Amino acid sequence: MKLSNESIRNKINRGQLSFIGFDQKRLHKRLERTQNIIGRPERRTLNFALAAKNSQCLHSEDGARLDYTGRIIIPSGSLIPDDTKTTLFRKAYAYSPERISTDTELEIHEPVVFGGAMIHHFGHFLTDTLSRLWILRELPPEIRIVFLTHAGQTLDFFLKRAWIRDTLSAFGINHERIILVDRPTIFRNIIVPQPAIEHAFRIYSAYTTSYECCRAI
């Protein structure tokens, strides 16, 4: 049975809604400890970076794992020594191989942007996949974006979902601008923007770029 919007309104009120996995007290605590920062995050440009299929991060010339800002991280999984916060981004990198082979099948010389992980979970798509796209306002409209995936999904797997397709389109991103890493690849000029939002940790005002694009859909 398909419910109309009116019937849904009649059957459900706000008091019956809740955040799955979060009680109100826990939710408020997470919001209270999230830093709100005016401005945009850092960006780095790497002249050499390796990417491999099913890895969640970039790697250096000798195959060592890099953190999300393009710095080498230590084998224990401590991604930023002076920062003890744990976020989904840091967990994703800690789960990636500590070192990968430097043998590659593809070399890309054109300037590209590191977009991080392409995720098909709706919430994490909004907070993780879109978190680096603030940088696109500062770059030429034709620059391509590099995305990684952890389970061997193809680009068609993501773009067959209308909400992913429409959201990326709002950023001016079509399939021709996406590089989804599916083989060992060298990037000779890759811009690595720091995420503008990190779950239960911090959010930069630059993330409003993502919010504005989503509102336009």
mmCIF file of C-alpha atoms in Angstrom:
data_model
loop_
_atom_site.group_PDB
_atom_site.id
_atom_site.type_symbol
_atom_site.label_atom_id
_atom_site.label_comp_id
_atom_site.label_asym_id
_atom_site.label_seq_id
_atom_site.Cartn_x
_atom_site.Cartn_y
_atom_site.Cartn_z
ATOM 1 C CA MET A 1 0.000 0.000 0.000
ATOM 2 C CA LYS A 2 1.401 3.381 -1.004
ATOM 3 C CA LEU A 3 0.738 6.175 1.478
ATOM 4 C CA SER A 4 0.080 9.707 0.274
ATOM 5 C CA ASN A 5 1.854 12.657 1.891
ATOM 6 C CA GLU A 6 -1.430 13.625 3.573
ATOM 7 C CA SER A 7 -1.962 10.173 5.046
ATOM 8 C CA ILE A 8 1.611 10.147 6.341
ATOM 9 C CA ARG A 9 1.044 13.498 8.056
ATOM 10 C CA ASN A 10 -2.130 12.158 9.643
ATOM 11 C CA LYS A 11 -0.450 9.007 10.932
ATOM 12 C CA ILE A 12 2.911 10.375 12.142
ATOM 13 C CA ASN A 13 3.728 13.341 14.330
ATOM 14 C CA ARG A 14 7.085 14.714 15.410
ATOM 15 C CA GLY A 15 6.863 13.069 18.810
ATOM 16 C CA GLN A 16 6.912 9.664 17.129
ATOM 17 C CA LEU A 17 10.134 10.347 15.236
ATOM 18 C CA SER A 18 13.631 9.608 16.500
ATOM 19 C CA PHE A 19 17.182 9.386 15.195
ATOM 20 C CA ILE A 20 18.034 5.743 14.630
ATOM 21 C CA GLY A 21 21.040 4.811 16.740
ATOM 22 C CA PHE A 22 21.025 8.076 18.719
ATOM 23 C CA ASP A 23 19.000 8.926 21.775
ATOM 24 C CA GLN A 24 18.400 12.641 22.320
ATOM 25 C CA LYS A 25 20.934 12.938 25.147
ATOM 26 C CA ARG A 26 23.684 11.309 23.101
ATOM 27 C CA LEU A 27 22.798 13.392 20.068
ATOM 28 C CA HIS A 28 23.032 16.659 22.031
ATOM 29 C CA LYS A 29 26.404 15.638 23.471
ATOM 30 C CA ARG A 30 27.774 15.033 19.989
ATOM 31 C CA LEU A 31 26.501 18.383 18.787
ATOM 32 C CA GLU A 32 27.929 20.187 21.816
ATOM 33 C CA ARG A 33 31.447 18.850 21.267
ATOM 34 C CA THR A 34 31.462 19.599 17.539
ATOM 35 C CA GLN A 35 33.644 22.618 16.753
ATOM 36 C CA ASN A 36 32.107 25.208 14.443
ATOM 37 C CA ILE A 37 34.878 26.959 12.517
ATOM 38 C CA ILE A 38 34.428 30.021 10.316
ATOM 39 C CA GLY A 39 36.288 29.734 7.026
ATOM 40 C CA ARG A 40 37.579 26.887 4.964
ATOM 41 C CA PRO A 41 39.920 23.970 5.752
ATOM 42 C CA GLU A 42 43.473 23.594 4.500
ATOM 43 C CA ARG A 43 44.384 22.317 1.069
ATOM 44 C CA ARG A 44 47.574 20.625 -0.088
ATOM 45 C CA THR A 45 48.913 19.854 -3.537
ATOM 46 C CA LEU A 46 50.865 16.630 -3.979
ATOM 47 C CA ASN A 47 53.164 16.119 -6.949
ATOM 48 C CA PHE A 48 53.036 12.365 -6.469
ATOM 49 C CA ALA A 49 50.387 10.151 -4.935
ATOM 50 C CA LEU A 50 49.425 6.517 -5.367
ATOM 51 C CA ALA A 51 45.896 5.183 -5.180
ATOM 52 C CA ALA A 52 44.780 1.566 -5.204
ATOM 53 C CA LYS A 53 41.478 -0.198 -5.668
ATOM 54 C CA ASN A 54 39.604 -0.713 -2.380
ATOM 55 C CA SER A 55 41.949 1.537 -0.363
ATOM 56 C CA GLN A 56 40.406 4.442 1.544
ATOM 57 C CA CYS A 57 43.396 6.771 1.296
ATOM 58 C CA LEU A 58 46.234 7.977 -0.881
ATOM 59 C CA HIS A 59 49.768 6.616 -0.586
ATOM 60 C CA SER A 60 53.205 8.159 -0.983
ATOM 61 C CA GLU A 61 55.855 7.406 -3.611
ATOM 62 C CA ASP A 62 57.192 4.461 -1.615
ATOM 63 C CA GLY A 63 53.694 3.097 -0.970
ATOM 64 C CA ALA A 64 53.301 4.422 2.606
ATOM 65 C CA ARG A 65 49.806 5.366 3.695
ATOM 66 C CA LEU A 66 48.921 9.072 3.793
ATOM 67 C CA ASP A 67 46.357 10.682 6.027
ATOM 68 C CA TYR A 68 43.440 12.696 4.702
ATOM 69 C CA THR A 69 45.511 15.894 4.403
ATOM 70 C CA GLY A 70 48.333 14.219 2.483
ATOM 71 C CA ARG A 71 50.749 13.589 5.351
ATOM 72 C CA ILE A 72 52.370 10.249 6.139
ATOM 73 C CA ILE A 73 50.831 8.505 9.139
ATOM 74 C CA ILE A 74 52.540 6.147 11.524
ATOM 75 C CA PRO A 75 51.973 2.369 11.389
ATOM 76 C CA SER A 76 50.077 2.254 14.685
ATOM 77 C CA GLY A 77 47.186 4.021 12.985
ATOM 78 C CA SER A 78 47.706 7.331 14.804
ATOM 79 C CA LEU A 79 46.883 9.582 11.912
ATOM 80 C CA ILE A 80 47.629 12.952 13.472
ATOM 81 C CA PRO A 81 49.909 12.641 16.530
ATOM 82 C CA ASP A 82 48.692 15.862 18.197
ATOM 83 C CA ASP A 83 45.017 15.073 17.738
ATOM 84 C CA THR A 84 43.344 12.346 19.782
ATOM 85 C CA LYS A 85 39.873 12.764 18.306
ATOM 86 C CA THR A 86 38.444 9.735 16.517
ATOM 87 C CA THR A 87 36.276 10.315 13.466
ATOM 88 C CA LEU A 88 34.988 8.243 10.593
ATOM 89 C CA PHE A 89 37.642 9.742 8.338
ATOM 90 C CA ARG A 90 40.463 8.631 10.593
ATOM 91 C CA LYS A 91 38.950 5.189 11.043
ATOM 92 C CA ALA A 92 38.670 4.774 7.278
ATOM 93 C CA TYR A 93 42.345 5.550 6.838
ATOM 94 C CA ALA A 94 43.372 3.289 9.695
ATOM 95 C CA TYR A 95 41.526 0.430 7.973
ATOM 96 C CA SER A 96 43.410 1.032 4.719
ATOM 97 C CA PRO A 97 46.598 -0.876 3.912
ATOM 98 C CA GLU A 98 49.629 0.458 5.763
ATOM 99 C CA ARG A 99 51.626 0.114 2.563
ATOM 100 C CA ILE A 100 50.750 -0.784 -1.022
ATOM 101 C CA SER A 101 52.725 -1.931 -4.038
ATOM 102 C CA THR A 102 54.260 0.839 -6.118
ATOM 103 C CA ASP A 103 53.489 -1.061 -9.322
ATOM 104 C CA THR A 104 50.831 0.887 -11.206
ATOM 105 C CA GLU A 105 48.696 0.462 -14.315
ATOM 106 C CA LEU A 106 47.672 4.074 -14.916
ATOM 107 C CA GLU A 107 49.422 7.448 -14.637
ATOM 108 C CA ILE A 108 47.493 10.729 -14.657
ATOM 109 C CA HIS A 109 49.406 13.978 -15.178
ATOM 110 C CA GLU A 110 46.576 16.496 -15.361
ATOM 111 C CA PRO A 111 45.639 18.423 -12.194
ATOM 112 C CA VAL A 112 42.877 16.609 -10.286
ATOM 113 C CA VAL A 113 41.084 16.967 -6.945
ATOM 114 C CA PHE A 114 40.944 14.267 -4.276
ATOM 115 C CA GLY A 115 37.291 13.771 -3.362
ATOM 116 C CA GLY A 116 37.838 10.980 -0.829
ATOM 117 C CA ALA A 117 35.469 8.044 -0.529
ATOM 118 C CA MET A 118 32.392 7.611 -2.720
ATOM 119 C CA ILE A 119 29.732 6.202 -0.385
ATOM 120 C CA HIS A 120 26.208 5.071 -1.284
ATOM 121 C CA HIS A 121 24.821 5.361 2.258
ATOM 122 C CA PHE A 122 22.688 8.528 2.133
ATOM 123 C CA GLY A 123 23.847 10.094 5.400
ATOM 124 C CA HIS A 124 27.538 9.349 4.910
ATOM 125 C CA PHE A 125 27.322 10.506 1.303
ATOM 126 C CA LEU A 126 26.214 13.925 2.606
ATOM 127 C CA THR A 127 28.769 14.147 5.402
ATOM 128 C CA ASP A 128 31.740 12.254 3.929
ATOM 129 C CA THR A 129 31.567 12.206 0.130
ATOM 130 C CA LEU A 130 30.539 15.871 -0.135
ATOM 131 C CA SER A 131 32.884 17.085 2.593
ATOM 132 C CA ARG A 132 35.768 18.008 0.273
ATOM 133 C CA LEU A 133 33.779 19.500 -2.583
ATOM 134 C CA TRP A 134 33.911 23.018 -1.123
ATOM 135 C CA ILE A 135 37.197 23.318 -3.016
ATOM 136 C CA LEU A 136 35.432 23.262 -6.392
ATOM 137 C CA ARG A 137 34.460 26.918 -6.031
ATOM 138 C CA GLU A 138 38.147 27.800 -6.216
ATOM 139 C CA LEU A 139 39.055 25.656 -9.226
ATOM 140 C CA PRO A 140 38.352 25.518 -12.975
ATOM 141 C CA PRO A 141 34.944 23.953 -13.742
ATOM 142 C CA GLU A 142 36.458 21.208 -15.881
ATOM 143 C CA ILE A 143 38.853 19.782 -13.278
ATOM 144 C CA ARG A 144 38.251 16.098 -12.566
ATOM 145 C CA ILE A 145 37.586 14.620 -9.121
ATOM 146 C CA VAL A 146 39.181 11.424 -7.807
ATOM 147 C CA PHE A 147 37.013 9.170 -5.643
ATOM 148 C CA LEU A 148 37.919 5.940 -3.865
ATOM 149 C CA THR A 149 35.628 3.066 -2.951
ATOM 150 C CA HIS A 150 36.116 0.221 -0.507
ATOM 151 C CA ALA A 151 34.086 -2.625 -1.981
ATOM 152 C CA GLY A 152 34.910 -2.679 -5.671
ATOM 153 C CA GLN A 153 31.812 -0.757 -6.754
ATOM 154 C CA THR A 154 31.775 0.705 -10.252
ATOM 155 C CA LEU A 155 30.815 4.229 -11.251
ATOM 156 C CA ASP A 156 27.568 2.883 -12.729
ATOM 157 C CA PHE A 157 26.752 1.362 -9.337
ATOM 158 C CA PHE A 158 26.688 4.858 -7.832
ATOM 159 C CA LEU A 159 25.227 6.854 -10.714
ATOM 160 C CA LYS A 160 22.234 4.554 -11.168
ATOM 161 C CA ARG A 161 21.002 6.083 -7.904
ATOM 162 C CA ALA A 162 19.142 9.224 -8.910
ATOM 163 C CA TRP A 163 19.848 11.026 -5.634
ATOM 164 C CA ILE A 164 23.620 10.580 -6.071
ATOM 165 C CA ARG A 165 23.434 11.598 -9.708
ATOM 166 C CA ASP A 166 21.309 14.666 -8.953
ATOM 167 C CA THR A 167 23.437 15.781 -6.017
ATOM 168 C CA LEU A 168 26.689 15.559 -7.967
ATOM 169 C CA SER A 169 25.024 17.349 -10.864
ATOM 170 C CA ALA A 170 24.192 20.235 -8.501
ATOM 171 C CA PHE A 171 27.952 20.592 -7.998
ATOM 172 C CA GLY A 172 28.473 20.570 -11.757
ATOM 173 C CA ILE A 173 29.893 17.043 -11.651
ATOM 174 C CA ASN A 174 28.928 14.635 -14.412
ATOM 175 C CA HIS A 175 30.317 11.158 -15.069
ATOM 176 C CA GLU A 176 33.069 12.564 -17.311
ATOM 177 C CA ARG A 177 34.544 14.521 -14.401
ATOM 178 C CA ILE A 178 34.729 11.522 -12.061
ATOM 179 C CA ILE A 179 37.762 9.275 -11.714
ATOM 180 C CA LEU A 180 36.742 6.281 -9.606
ATOM 181 C CA VAL A 181 39.946 4.411 -8.825
ATOM 182 C CA ASP A 182 39.619 0.825 -10.039
ATOM 183 C CA ARG A 183 43.294 -0.012 -10.568
ATOM 184 C CA PRO A 184 46.697 1.030 -9.138
ATOM 185 C CA THR A 185 47.120 4.646 -10.248
ATOM 186 C CA ILE A 186 49.725 7.409 -9.975
ATOM 187 C CA PHE A 187 48.591 11.021 -9.751
ATOM 188 C CA ARG A 188 51.244 13.596 -10.598
ATOM 189 C CA ASN A 189 49.285 16.687 -9.569
ATOM 190 C CA ILE A 190 46.516 16.119 -7.038
ATOM 191 C CA ILE A 191 44.907 18.748 -4.816
ATOM 192 C CA VAL A 192 43.940 17.337 -1.414
ATOM 193 C CA PRO A 193 41.360 19.470 0.426
ATOM 194 C CA GLN A 194 40.784 18.755 4.088
ATOM 195 C CA PRO A 195 37.195 17.671 4.849
ATOM 196 C CA ALA A 196 34.893 20.564 5.735
ATOM 197 C CA ILE A 197 32.888 18.350 8.056
ATOM 198 C CA GLU A 198 34.067 15.575 10.342
ATOM 199 C CA HIS A 199 31.344 13.719 12.176
ATOM 200 C CA ALA A 200 31.128 14.598 15.884
ATOM 201 C CA PHE A 201 34.384 16.572 15.675
ATOM 202 C CA ARG A 202 34.291 19.786 13.625
ATOM 203 C CA ILE A 203 32.547 21.561 10.800
ATOM 204 C CA TYR A 204 33.782 24.507 8.736
ATOM 205 C CA SER A 205 31.466 27.157 7.379
ATOM 206 C CA ALA A 206 32.765 26.209 3.910
ATOM 207 C CA TYR A 207 30.507 23.144 4.155
ATOM 208 C CA THR A 208 27.585 25.469 3.373
ATOM 209 C CA THR A 209 28.678 25.036 -0.253
ATOM 210 C CA SER A 210 27.376 21.470 -0.046
ATOM 211 C CA TYR A 211 24.225 22.558 1.744
ATOM 212 C CA GLU A 212 23.461 25.218 -0.873
ATOM 213 C CA CYS A 213 23.964 22.747 -3.725
ATOM 214 C CA CYS A 214 21.672 20.195 -2.070
ATOM 215 C CA ARG A 215 18.978 22.829 -1.558
ATOM 216 C CA ALA A 216 19.067 23.560 -5.292
ATOM 217 C CA ILE A 217 18.095 20.002 -6.229
#
